[in-house]
Structure formats: C-alpha cells, structure tokens
XYZ file of C-alpha atoms in Angstrom:
289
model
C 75.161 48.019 45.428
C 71.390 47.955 46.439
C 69.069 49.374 44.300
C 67.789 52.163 46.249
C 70.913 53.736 46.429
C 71.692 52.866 42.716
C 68.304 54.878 41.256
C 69.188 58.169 43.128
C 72.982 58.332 42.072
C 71.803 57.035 38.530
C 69.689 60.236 38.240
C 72.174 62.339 39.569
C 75.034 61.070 37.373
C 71.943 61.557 34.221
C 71.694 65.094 35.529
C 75.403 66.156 35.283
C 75.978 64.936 32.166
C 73.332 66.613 30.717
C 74.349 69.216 32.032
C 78.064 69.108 31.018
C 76.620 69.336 26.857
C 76.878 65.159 26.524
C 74.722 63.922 24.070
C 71.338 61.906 25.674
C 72.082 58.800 23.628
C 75.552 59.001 25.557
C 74.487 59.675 29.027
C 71.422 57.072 29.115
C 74.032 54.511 26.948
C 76.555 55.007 30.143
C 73.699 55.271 33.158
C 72.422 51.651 31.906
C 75.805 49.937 31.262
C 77.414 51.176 34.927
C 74.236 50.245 36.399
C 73.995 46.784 35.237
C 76.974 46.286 35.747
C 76.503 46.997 39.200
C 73.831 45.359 39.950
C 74.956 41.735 38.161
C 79.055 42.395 37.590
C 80.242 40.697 34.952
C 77.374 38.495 33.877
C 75.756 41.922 32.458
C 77.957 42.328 29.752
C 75.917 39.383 27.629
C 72.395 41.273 28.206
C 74.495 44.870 27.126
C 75.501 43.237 24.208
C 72.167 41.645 23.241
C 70.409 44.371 23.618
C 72.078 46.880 21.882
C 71.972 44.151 18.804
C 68.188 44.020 19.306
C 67.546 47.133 19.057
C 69.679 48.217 16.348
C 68.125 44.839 14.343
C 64.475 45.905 14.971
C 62.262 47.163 12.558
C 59.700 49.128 14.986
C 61.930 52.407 14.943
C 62.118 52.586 11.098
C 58.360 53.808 11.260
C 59.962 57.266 13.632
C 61.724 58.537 10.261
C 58.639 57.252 8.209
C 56.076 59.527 9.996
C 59.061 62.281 10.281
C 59.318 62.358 6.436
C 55.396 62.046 6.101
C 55.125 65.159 7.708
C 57.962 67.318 6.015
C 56.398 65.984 2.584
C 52.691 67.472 3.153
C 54.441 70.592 4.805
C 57.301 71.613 2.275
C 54.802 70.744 -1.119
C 52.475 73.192 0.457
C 49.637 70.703 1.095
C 48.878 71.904 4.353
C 48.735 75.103 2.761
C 45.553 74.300 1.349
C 44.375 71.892 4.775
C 44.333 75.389 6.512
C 42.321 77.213 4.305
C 39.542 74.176 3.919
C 39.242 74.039 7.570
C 38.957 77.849 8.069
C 36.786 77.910 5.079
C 34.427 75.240 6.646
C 34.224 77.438 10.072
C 34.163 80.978 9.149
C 32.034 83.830 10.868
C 32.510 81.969 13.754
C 34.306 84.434 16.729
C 37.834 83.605 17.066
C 37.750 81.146 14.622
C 41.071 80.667 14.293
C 42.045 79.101 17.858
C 39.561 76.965 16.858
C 41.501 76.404 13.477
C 45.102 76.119 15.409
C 43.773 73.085 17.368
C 42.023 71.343 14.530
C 45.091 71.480 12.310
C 46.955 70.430 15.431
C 45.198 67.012 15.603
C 45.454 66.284 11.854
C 49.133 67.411 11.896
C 49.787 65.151 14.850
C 47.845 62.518 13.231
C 50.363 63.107 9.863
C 53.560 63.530 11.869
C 53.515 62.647 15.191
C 55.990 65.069 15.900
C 55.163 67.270 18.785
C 57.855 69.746 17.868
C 57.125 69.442 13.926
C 53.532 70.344 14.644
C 54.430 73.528 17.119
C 56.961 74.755 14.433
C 54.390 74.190 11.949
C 51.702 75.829 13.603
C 53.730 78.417 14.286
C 55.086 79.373 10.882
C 51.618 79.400 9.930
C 49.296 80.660 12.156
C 51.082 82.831 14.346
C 51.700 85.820 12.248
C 48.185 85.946 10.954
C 46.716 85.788 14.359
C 48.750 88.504 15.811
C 48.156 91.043 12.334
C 44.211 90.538 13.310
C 44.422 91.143 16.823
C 44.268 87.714 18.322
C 45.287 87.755 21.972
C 48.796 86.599 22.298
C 49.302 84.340 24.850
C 46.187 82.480 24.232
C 47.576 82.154 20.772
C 50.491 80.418 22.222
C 48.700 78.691 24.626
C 46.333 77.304 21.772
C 49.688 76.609 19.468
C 51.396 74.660 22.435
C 48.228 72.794 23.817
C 47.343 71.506 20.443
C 50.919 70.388 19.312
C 51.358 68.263 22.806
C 48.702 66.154 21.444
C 51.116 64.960 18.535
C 52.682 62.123 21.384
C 48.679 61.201 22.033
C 46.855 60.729 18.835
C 48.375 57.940 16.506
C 50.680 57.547 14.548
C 53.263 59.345 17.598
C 57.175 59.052 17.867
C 56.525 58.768 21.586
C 54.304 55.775 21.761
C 56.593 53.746 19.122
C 59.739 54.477 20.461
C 58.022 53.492 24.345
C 56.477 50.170 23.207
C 59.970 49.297 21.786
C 61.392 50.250 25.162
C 58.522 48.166 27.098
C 57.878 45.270 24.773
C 54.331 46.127 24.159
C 51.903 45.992 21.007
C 53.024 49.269 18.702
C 49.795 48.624 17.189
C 47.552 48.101 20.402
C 49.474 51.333 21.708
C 48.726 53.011 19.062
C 44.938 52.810 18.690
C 44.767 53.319 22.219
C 46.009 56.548 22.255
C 43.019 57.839 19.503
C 40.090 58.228 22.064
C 42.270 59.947 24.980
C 43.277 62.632 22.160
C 40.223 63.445 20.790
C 38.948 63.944 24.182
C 41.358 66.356 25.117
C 40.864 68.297 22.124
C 37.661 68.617 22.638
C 38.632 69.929 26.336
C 40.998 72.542 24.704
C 38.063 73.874 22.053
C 35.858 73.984 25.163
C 38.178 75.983 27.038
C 39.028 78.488 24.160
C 34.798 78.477 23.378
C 34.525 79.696 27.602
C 37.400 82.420 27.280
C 35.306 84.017 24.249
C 32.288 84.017 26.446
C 33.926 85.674 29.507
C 36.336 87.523 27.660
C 35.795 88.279 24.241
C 38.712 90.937 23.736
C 40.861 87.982 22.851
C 39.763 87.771 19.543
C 38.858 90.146 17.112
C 34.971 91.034 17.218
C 34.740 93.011 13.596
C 37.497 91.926 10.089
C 37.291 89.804 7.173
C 36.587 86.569 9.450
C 33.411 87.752 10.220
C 32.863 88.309 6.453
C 31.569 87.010 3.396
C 28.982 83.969 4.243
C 29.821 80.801 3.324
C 28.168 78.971 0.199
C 27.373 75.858 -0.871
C 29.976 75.819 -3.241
C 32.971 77.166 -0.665
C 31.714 73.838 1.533
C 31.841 71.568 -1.472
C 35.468 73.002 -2.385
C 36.171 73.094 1.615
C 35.508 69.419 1.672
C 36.983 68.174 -1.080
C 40.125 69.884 0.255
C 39.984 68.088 3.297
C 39.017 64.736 1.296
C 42.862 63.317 0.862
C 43.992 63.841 3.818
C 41.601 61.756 5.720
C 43.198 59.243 2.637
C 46.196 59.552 4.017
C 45.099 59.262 7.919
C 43.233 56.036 6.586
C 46.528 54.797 5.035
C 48.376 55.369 8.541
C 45.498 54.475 11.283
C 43.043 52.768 9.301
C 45.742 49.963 7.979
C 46.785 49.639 11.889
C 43.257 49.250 12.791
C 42.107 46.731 10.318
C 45.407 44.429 10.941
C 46.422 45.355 6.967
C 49.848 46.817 7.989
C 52.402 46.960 11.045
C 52.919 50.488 12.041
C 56.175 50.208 10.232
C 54.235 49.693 6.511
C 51.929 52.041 7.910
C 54.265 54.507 7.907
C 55.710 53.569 4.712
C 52.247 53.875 3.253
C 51.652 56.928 4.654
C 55.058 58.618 2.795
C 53.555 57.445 -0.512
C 50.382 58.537 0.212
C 51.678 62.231 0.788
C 53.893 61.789 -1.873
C 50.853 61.246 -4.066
C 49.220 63.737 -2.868
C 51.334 66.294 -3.887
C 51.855 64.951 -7.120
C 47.866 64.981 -7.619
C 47.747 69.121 -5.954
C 50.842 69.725 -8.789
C 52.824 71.192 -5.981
C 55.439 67.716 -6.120
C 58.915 68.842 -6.921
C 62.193 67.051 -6.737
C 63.656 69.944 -4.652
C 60.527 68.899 -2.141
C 61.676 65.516 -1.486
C 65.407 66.487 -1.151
C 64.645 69.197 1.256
C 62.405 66.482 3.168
C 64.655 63.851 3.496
C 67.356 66.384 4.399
C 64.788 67.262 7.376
C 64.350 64.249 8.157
C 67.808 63.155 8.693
C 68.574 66.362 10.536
C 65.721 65.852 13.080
C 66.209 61.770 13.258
C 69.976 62.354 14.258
C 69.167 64.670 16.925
C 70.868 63.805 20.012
C-alpha cells in the first residue's frame, strides 16, 4: 500500500479507536504494527520486536516517574505551601499581584514537575479559591492558571521533551536545556500581557484588601528569600547537573527526588504517610493510559 494512502487511513483508524474507549498505548501499539506491516510485510516483524525490547530496556523514561514523584513530594509535605507565600511575600502591594504569583509558581512548578496537568491541578487547588474570595476576575484567573501550567512541557525538566527525544533519538540533555530560554520568554510574554489588562482594565483585580496592605520589611524579604533559597537547590540538582554534564537527566531526576525529600525533612513537614501517598500518585498518574 503506498504511503499516502496509508497516513490518512492510519489517522482515521487512530480516531475510531479512541473514540470506541481503547486505551492510547493500544491504539498507537496497533496503528504502528498494521502499518509496518504494510508497508514491509513480513520483514517488519524483526524491527516490531526490536523495538518494543528497546524501549522497554531504556533507561531515558525512568526519569518521567522521577520528576512525577519530585513533584507530588514538594506538593503533599506542604513545601510549596511555603514557595507561595515567599513569592507573594516578595511582590506584595503590587495590583493584582497574584496573576503575577500564579505564573511565577507556574514556572518553578514546571521546573519541579514537568507535569503540565500536575502544575494546573496544583495551581488550582491553591490559588483559585483565594483569587475568586478577593475578587480576582475569573476567567483571567483561568486564563493565567492554564497559560502558566502549559509551560510545564517547555521549561526543563518536562515529560514531553523526554518522552519525544526517546521517540526521535535525540540528546534528552541537549533537548532539555534548549527548552529553558523559549520558556522564560514566554513567561515573560504572559506577565506582560496580565501587566497591559491591569492598565486598560483594572476591574480585574481587586484595587483596595489586605494585598495592598502592610509594607514589606527588610526582615519579610530576608525570610521571603530564604524561603525561596532550597528550591532553587533543588532546580540546581535537576537543571544545573544536566547543564554542567554531572548527571543524565535520568540521575537528574533521581537527584531531584532526594533533594525534595530533604527538603521536607529540613521544613519538618516529612512524614511517612507523605511518601506513601506520593508514590501512590505517582503510580496512578504513570499508568495512565
């Protein structure tokens, strides 16, 4: 069968079996063995066979779980928790602070999980209800929730960008630092945007309340800081190993899981219930079809 008929009914076989409830392992696992097998007979039963072997032999997806269970560690011991109130401590009387806050936390949650949905969820369970009890506009609430968690695939370590340069043969690593640059740029585009919408219309945030409050001191910057302090440990354990050519992304990731788990250890907030619940977590989201 040529190829140009093969893509389209290889899409449209894709599409019905999503749609039919099929797990996505299952339908991409059935699109690529019917199409090689259509393309070479026989002969593509050696390449099927090698490559499933290959990729269940690799050690470049073991760092998806790694950065999962990062990120469930620093959430469930309450360490973000404390993350959120440096950064709105460092910021405050500034109007509508806290989009400003939502996209911050965004990048250093993507940077800790890279889990686009584990950020939004996050973000959400945080932020959300405090917004909307001070009168923050709604859908540019969302809008700033959603924006800043689809950065989580950008800014390293990401899911996305392991699991692709698996798929492609690439440099995890190189892949990895290249996506730090394009993130931090379109952060900056998302602050900018939220900065213009309080300029033109400033009923989306609340003009008078306790953010507006209470100036900042010296000592609430010092505390601020030091709050913020591990976590750029723990970013350095993850990025700055990759950078330097310490670790693969895979002992990255490992490094970053005992770095958390330090962490919360250090903050007191460590329990064995914590990393139960977390590893629980991450199995449930890692076996997610």
């Amino acid at each position: 069968m040529a190829w140009w008929i093969l893509i389209p009914c290889g899409f449209a076989f894709l599409i019905i079996v999503f749609a039919s409830g099929v797990p996505m392992f299952v339908g991409f696992l059935l699109a690529n063995i019917g199409g090689l097998l259509l393309l070479v007979g026989s002969k593509g039963f050696p390449l099927i066979v090698n490559s499933i072997f290959d990729t269940l032999t690799g050690t470049v997806l073991a760092a998806v779980p790694l950065f999962i269970l990062m990120g469930e560690i620093l959430f469930r011991s309450g360490s973000v928790n404390r993350l959120l109130d440096s950064v709105d401590t460092l910021i405050r009387g500034i109007h509508g602070r806290l989009y400003i806050v939502t996209l911050v936390l965004s990048v250093i949650f993507g940077a800790l999980s890279g889990s686009t949905m584990g950020v939004s969820a996050m973000m959400a369970r945080l932020l959300y209800p405090e917004m909307m009890r001070r009168g923050y506009d709604s859908r540019l609430t969302i809008g700033a929730i959603l924006s800043g968690a689809s950065l989580a695939p950008i800014i390293p370590p990401s899911i996305a960008i392991v699991i692709t340069a698996m798929l492609t043969n690439v440099s995890v690593a190189k892949l990895l630092i290249a996506g730090i640059l394009p993130g931090i740029l379109l952060a900056a585009m998302f602050i900018a945007y939220i900065a213009l919408r309080l300029v033109l219309t400033p009923s989306v945030a609340p003009r008078k309340g306790d953010e507006l409050l209470n100036p900042i001191s010296l000592r609430d910057v010092a505390k601020a800081i030091a709050g913020i302090l591990p976590f750029s440990i723990i970013i350095f354990c993850v990025i700055g190993t990759i950078l330097l050519g310490i670790a693969t992304p895979t002992e990255a990731a490992a490094a970053g899981v005992f770095g958390a788990t330090l962490l919360s250890v250090a903050q007191g907030t460590f329990k064995p219930s914590v990393l139960s619940e977390s590893v629980a977590s991450t199995l449930q989201v890692s076996r997610s079809p």
